[in-house]
Tab-separated table of C-alpha atoms in Angstrom:
chain	number	residue	atom	x	y	z
A	1	MET	CA	0.253	110.880	85.770
A	2	THR	CA	-2.414	112.481	83.599
A	3	ALA	CA	-1.153	113.954	80.327
A	4	PRO	CA	-1.208	117.768	80.266
A	5	ARG	CA	-4.136	119.344	78.497
A	6	LYS	CA	-3.668	121.314	75.334
A	7	VAL	CA	-4.658	124.933	75.767
A	8	ILE	CA	-5.148	126.530	72.353
A	9	PRO	CA	-6.282	130.166	72.185
A	10	GLY	CA	-9.564	130.646	70.371
A	11	THR	CA	-11.009	127.239	71.298
A	12	THR	CA	-14.685	126.856	72.198
A	13	TYR	CA	-15.350	124.388	75.036
A	14	LEU	CA	-18.114	122.629	76.894
A	15	LEU	CA	-16.937	122.954	80.498
A	16	THR	CA	-18.487	120.572	83.049
A	17	ARG	CA	-17.929	119.889	86.732
A	18	ARG	CA	-19.987	118.086	89.343
A	19	CYS	CA	-20.314	118.526	93.095
A	20	ALA	CA	-18.516	116.244	95.524
A	21	ARG	CA	-20.329	112.928	96.073
A	22	ARG	CA	-22.994	114.178	93.611
A	23	GLN	CA	-24.630	116.036	96.508
A	24	LEU	CA	-27.209	118.700	95.657
A	25	LEU	CA	-24.997	121.410	97.133
A	26	MET	CA	-25.851	123.869	94.356
A	27	ARG	CA	-29.608	123.370	94.544
A	28	PRO	CA	-31.222	126.525	93.158
A	29	SER	CA	-31.902	129.370	95.562
A	30	ALA	CA	-31.510	133.133	95.507
A	31	ILE	CA	-28.031	132.997	97.061
A	32	VAL	CA	-26.815	130.097	94.879
A	33	ASN	CA	-27.993	131.820	91.716
A	34	GLN	CA	-26.294	135.066	92.735
A	35	ILE	CA	-23.024	133.283	93.595
A	36	VAL	CA	-22.941	131.505	90.237
A	37	PHE	CA	-23.823	134.592	88.196
A	38	TYR	CA	-21.303	136.802	90.012
A	39	CYS	CA	-18.405	134.348	89.987
A	40	ILE	CA	-18.848	133.454	86.312
A	41	ALA	CA	-19.129	137.123	85.356
A	42	PHE	CA	-16.036	138.127	87.321
A	43	ALA	CA	-13.936	135.146	86.184
A	44	ALA	CA	-14.886	135.880	82.557
A	45	LYS	CA	-13.960	139.558	82.933
A	46	LYS	CA	-10.683	138.656	84.648
A	47	THR	CA	-9.587	136.273	81.877
A	48	ASN	CA	-11.393	137.644	78.787
A	49	VAL	CA	-13.228	134.340	78.398
A	50	VAL	CA	-16.474	134.703	76.412
A	51	ILE	CA	-19.571	133.051	77.909
A	52	HIS	CA	-22.166	131.606	75.526
A	53	ALA	CA	-24.428	129.519	77.778
A	54	VAL	CA	-24.676	128.284	81.372
A	55	VAL	CA	-26.806	125.865	83.317
A	56	GLU	CA	-26.273	125.317	87.031
A	57	MET	CA	-27.975	122.104	88.040
A	58	SER	CA	-28.275	121.072	91.676
A	59	ASN	CA	-25.126	118.942	91.580
A	60	HIS	CA	-23.217	119.970	88.465
A	61	ILE	CA	-22.577	122.850	86.090
A	62	HIS	CA	-22.206	123.153	82.322
A	63	ILE	CA	-20.727	126.221	80.619
A	64	LEU	CA	-20.304	126.828	76.895
A	65	LEU	CA	-17.433	129.285	76.428
A	66	THR	CA	-14.747	130.502	74.070
A	67	ASP	CA	-11.201	131.106	75.332
A	68	PRO	CA	-9.617	133.751	73.040
A	69	GLU	CA	-6.314	134.052	74.959
A	70	GLY	CA	-5.714	130.500	76.207
A	71	ARG	CA	-6.596	131.391	79.811
A	72	ILE	CA	-9.146	128.687	80.579
A	73	PRO	CA	-6.970	127.218	83.407
A	74	GLU	CA	-7.060	130.609	85.130
A	75	PHE	CA	-10.810	130.929	84.485
A	76	THR	CA	-11.666	127.495	85.909
A	77	GLY	CA	-9.275	127.869	88.828
A	78	TRP	CA	-10.810	131.143	89.945
A	79	LEU	CA	-14.409	130.114	89.216
A	80	PHE	CA	-14.416	126.842	91.116
A	81	GLU	CA	-12.367	128.159	94.032
A	82	TYR	CA	-14.641	131.092	94.724
A	83	THR	CA	-17.984	129.446	94.016
A	84	ALA	CA	-16.892	126.823	96.561
A	85	LYS	CA	-15.833	129.404	99.147
A	86	CYS	CA	-19.044	131.398	98.754
A	87	ARG	CA	-21.366	128.393	98.805
A	88	ASN	CA	-19.571	126.769	101.729
A	89	ALA	CA	-19.858	130.034	103.658
A	90	SER	CA	-23.607	130.118	102.970
A	91	LEU	CA	-23.984	126.496	104.134
A	92	GLY	CA	-21.631	126.730	107.111
A	93	ARG	CA	-19.448	123.897	105.798
A	94	TRP	CA	-15.720	123.532	105.008
A	95	GLU	CA	-15.296	120.355	102.945
A	96	ASN	CA	-14.728	120.183	99.176
A	97	LEU	CA	-17.723	121.509	97.292
A	98	TRP	CA	-16.630	120.347	93.842
A	99	SER	CA	-15.516	116.853	92.909
A	100	SER	CA	-11.793	116.128	93.154
A	101	ASP	CA	-11.934	115.015	89.495
A	102	GLN	CA	-10.660	117.603	87.032
A	103	PRO	CA	-13.321	119.652	85.247
A	104	SER	CA	-14.210	118.261	81.840
A	105	GLN	CA	-13.107	120.628	79.041
A	106	LEU	CA	-14.488	119.299	75.765
A	107	PRO	CA	-13.169	121.208	72.706
A	108	LEU	CA	-15.847	121.829	70.084
A	109	GLU	CA	-14.534	121.873	66.541
A	110	SER	CA	-17.520	122.715	64.329
A	111	PRO	CA	-20.654	124.889	64.386
A	112	GLU	CA	-22.708	121.675	64.504
A	113	ASP	CA	-20.873	120.580	67.680
A	114	ILE	CA	-21.359	123.993	69.242
A	115	LEU	CA	-25.094	124.086	68.484
A	116	ASP	CA	-25.541	120.547	69.786
A	117	LYS	CA	-23.858	121.378	73.112
A	118	LEU	CA	-25.706	124.689	73.377
A	119	LEU	CA	-29.015	122.834	73.122
A	120	TYR	CA	-27.695	120.155	75.503
A	121	ILE	CA	-27.141	122.894	78.088
A	122	LEU	CA	-30.536	124.514	77.539
A	123	THR	CA	-32.409	121.184	77.781
A	124	ASN	CA	-30.520	119.805	80.791
A	125	PRO	CA	-33.311	120.349	83.360
A	126	THR	CA	-35.913	118.879	80.972
A	127	ALA	CA	-33.727	115.869	80.129
A	128	ALA	CA	-33.337	115.185	83.853
A	129	ALA	CA	-37.167	115.198	84.253
A	130	LEU	CA	-36.977	118.090	86.696
A	131	VAL	CA	-39.167	120.593	84.793
A	132	HIS	CA	-41.247	120.523	81.608
A	133	LYS	CA	-39.407	123.438	79.975
A	134	ALA	CA	-36.097	125.209	80.480
A	135	GLU	CA	-37.916	128.460	81.307
A	136	GLN	CA	-39.353	126.760	84.422
A	137	TRP	CA	-35.927	125.909	85.865
A	138	PRO	CA	-35.464	128.000	89.063
A	139	GLY	CA	-31.670	127.953	88.871
A	140	VAL	CA	-29.146	129.614	86.601
A	141	ILE	CA	-29.826	128.854	82.940
A	142	THR	CA	-29.273	130.718	79.694
A	143	ARG	CA	-32.298	131.469	77.526
A	144	PRO	CA	-32.274	132.223	73.782
A	145	ASP	CA	-33.253	135.869	74.353
A	146	ASP	CA	-30.069	136.366	76.417
A	147	PHE	CA	-28.157	136.639	73.136
A	148	ILE	CA	-29.963	139.896	72.350
A	149	ASN	CA	-30.712	141.266	75.834
A	150	GLY	CA	-27.212	142.610	76.491
A	151	PRO	CA	-25.185	142.460	79.730
A	152	THR	CA	-26.885	141.817	83.071
A	153	GLU	CA	-25.607	143.577	86.189
A	154	VAL	CA	-24.974	141.151	89.064
A	155	GLN	CA	-24.621	142.235	92.690
A	156	ARG	CA	-21.748	140.891	94.789
A	157	PRO	CA	-22.978	138.113	97.142
A	158	LYS	CA	-23.144	139.051	100.816
A	159	VAL	CA	-21.465	135.786	101.813
A	160	PHE	CA	-17.676	135.353	101.960
A	161	PHE	CA	-16.727	138.567	100.120
A	162	ARG	CA	-16.074	141.559	102.392
A	163	ALA	CA	-18.232	144.625	101.818
A	164	GLY	CA	-15.146	146.858	101.745
A	165	GLY	CA	-12.903	144.325	100.032
A	166	PRO	CA	-11.257	144.423	96.594
A	167	MET	CA	-14.081	142.664	94.739
A	168	PRO	CA	-16.399	145.010	92.787
A	169	ALA	CA	-19.874	145.644	94.180
A	170	THR	CA	-21.355	144.765	90.778
A	171	VAL	CA	-20.146	143.037	87.645
A	172	ASP	CA	-21.764	142.578	84.238
A	173	LEU	CA	-22.501	139.115	82.862
A	174	ASP	CA	-22.532	139.294	79.068
A	175	ILE	CA	-23.929	136.246	77.242
A	176	GLN	CA	-22.690	136.321	73.652
A	177	ARG	CA	-23.690	134.171	70.686
A	178	PRO	CA	-21.138	131.438	69.940
A	179	PRO	CA	-18.831	131.476	66.913
A	180	GLY	CA	-19.560	129.665	63.665
A	181	PHE	CA	-22.841	131.302	62.659
A	182	ASP	CA	-21.616	134.401	60.861
A	183	ASP	CA	-24.055	133.864	57.991
A	184	MET	CA	-26.981	134.537	60.350
A	185	SER	CA	-28.099	137.734	62.031
A	186	THR	CA	-28.450	137.639	65.805
A	187	ASP	CA	-32.248	137.603	65.508
A	188	GLU	CA	-32.077	134.688	63.052
A	189	PHE	CA	-29.730	132.808	65.381
A	190	VAL	CA	-32.016	133.382	68.377
A	191	ASP	CA	-35.066	132.197	66.413
A	192	MET	CA	-33.215	129.064	65.281
A	193	VAL	CA	-32.115	128.206	68.828
A	194	ALA	CA	-35.615	128.814	70.195
A	195	ASP	CA	-37.175	126.580	67.520
A	196	GLU	CA	-34.635	123.781	68.081
A	197	LEU	CA	-35.080	124.080	71.839
A	198	GLU	CA	-38.852	123.684	71.524
A	199	LEU	CA	-38.428	120.576	69.343
A	200	ARG	CA	-35.909	118.953	71.665
A	201	GLU	CA	-37.992	119.648	74.760
A	202	ALA	CA	-41.096	118.175	73.114
A	203	ASP	CA	-39.117	115.050	72.201
A	204	LEU	CA	-37.751	114.738	75.742
A	205	ARG	CA	-41.230	115.062	77.257
A	206	LEU	CA	-42.456	112.329	74.913
A	207	GLN	CA	-39.577	110.083	75.953
A	208	HIS	CA	-40.434	110.658	79.623
A	209	ARG	CA	-44.099	109.785	79.047
A	210	LEU	CA	-43.205	106.604	77.170
A	211	ALA	CA	-40.835	105.596	79.959
A	212	GLY	CA	-43.442	106.336	82.639
A	213	LYS	CA	-41.339	109.082	84.217
A	214	THR	CA	-42.963	111.867	86.195
A	215	ILE	CA	-41.633	115.433	86.217
A	216	LEU	CA	-40.357	116.483	89.634
A	217	GLY	CA	-41.439	120.110	89.221
A	218	ARG	CA	-40.102	123.494	90.283
A	219	LYS	CA	-41.498	123.439	93.845
A	220	ALA	CA	-40.068	119.998	94.568
A	221	VAL	CA	-36.661	121.041	93.191
A	222	LEU	CA	-36.563	124.029	95.531
A	223	ALA	CA	-37.575	121.824	98.470
A	224	GLN	CA	-34.690	119.363	98.038
A	225	ASP	CA	-32.076	119.005	100.774
A	226	PRO	CA	-28.702	120.339	99.535
A	227	PHE	CA	-26.957	117.506	101.367
A	228	ASP	CA	-28.974	114.820	99.590
A	229	TYR	CA	-27.677	112.989	96.523
A	230	PRO	CA	-29.122	110.805	93.739
A	231	ILE	CA	-29.999	107.221	94.546
A	232	GLY	CA	-27.895	104.584	92.819
A	233	MET	CA	-24.247	104.214	91.986
A	234	GLU	CA	-22.664	106.218	89.196
A	235	PRO	CA	-20.833	104.161	86.532
A	236	ARG	CA	-17.108	104.438	87.144
A	237	ARG	CA	-13.856	103.615	85.371
A	238	ASN	CA	-15.322	104.066	81.922
A	239	LEU	CA	-13.970	106.163	79.080
A	240	ASN	CA	-14.434	109.912	79.597
């Protein structure tokens, strides 16, 4: 039996979960993006979890969040249940959408850890050689300016949720700067993240060129079959 997880109010986490069989079931599209935005926004409002950054890749998701009240089990339970129900309804399928493995909840203990994982999220599509820059990713991804743009209103998806049901027609998604940078103004924090993002993306592009990798590109990402999956076996039974 797996040991119970510690849930400590006020902890900042990197939350990660992948799709079942690594299939590209969350490949970017208008409906996928809306489902992810809406479900994250509602789950955060329901549990008072604070969202700092998100990237929805085609077969996994990363979220940087702070859990002020120790309600991350409720947040993850609601989020993954209803993203699965909505996406399955849009695909006409019934099987598990998310992997049966538990979501990874990595506690981040220092501002350096938080910044590192924030940049990890923002560079995920570039690191995977899918696009040259994060701004080209057609799926859900946080951008540095989101820390100063204020809440974004998200419409309720037209799949799964009833038009006259209890779920609100709109909900606000508020991306807030993470803790640990109180000595910086919001503008200074945004500039720092943007500068670090540019450096990391340039380094990743150099690594791809040296390795002879080609960038898949936005159009090719959007053309992928959601039921496809990466070639090759994933390493298993290693330390998490």
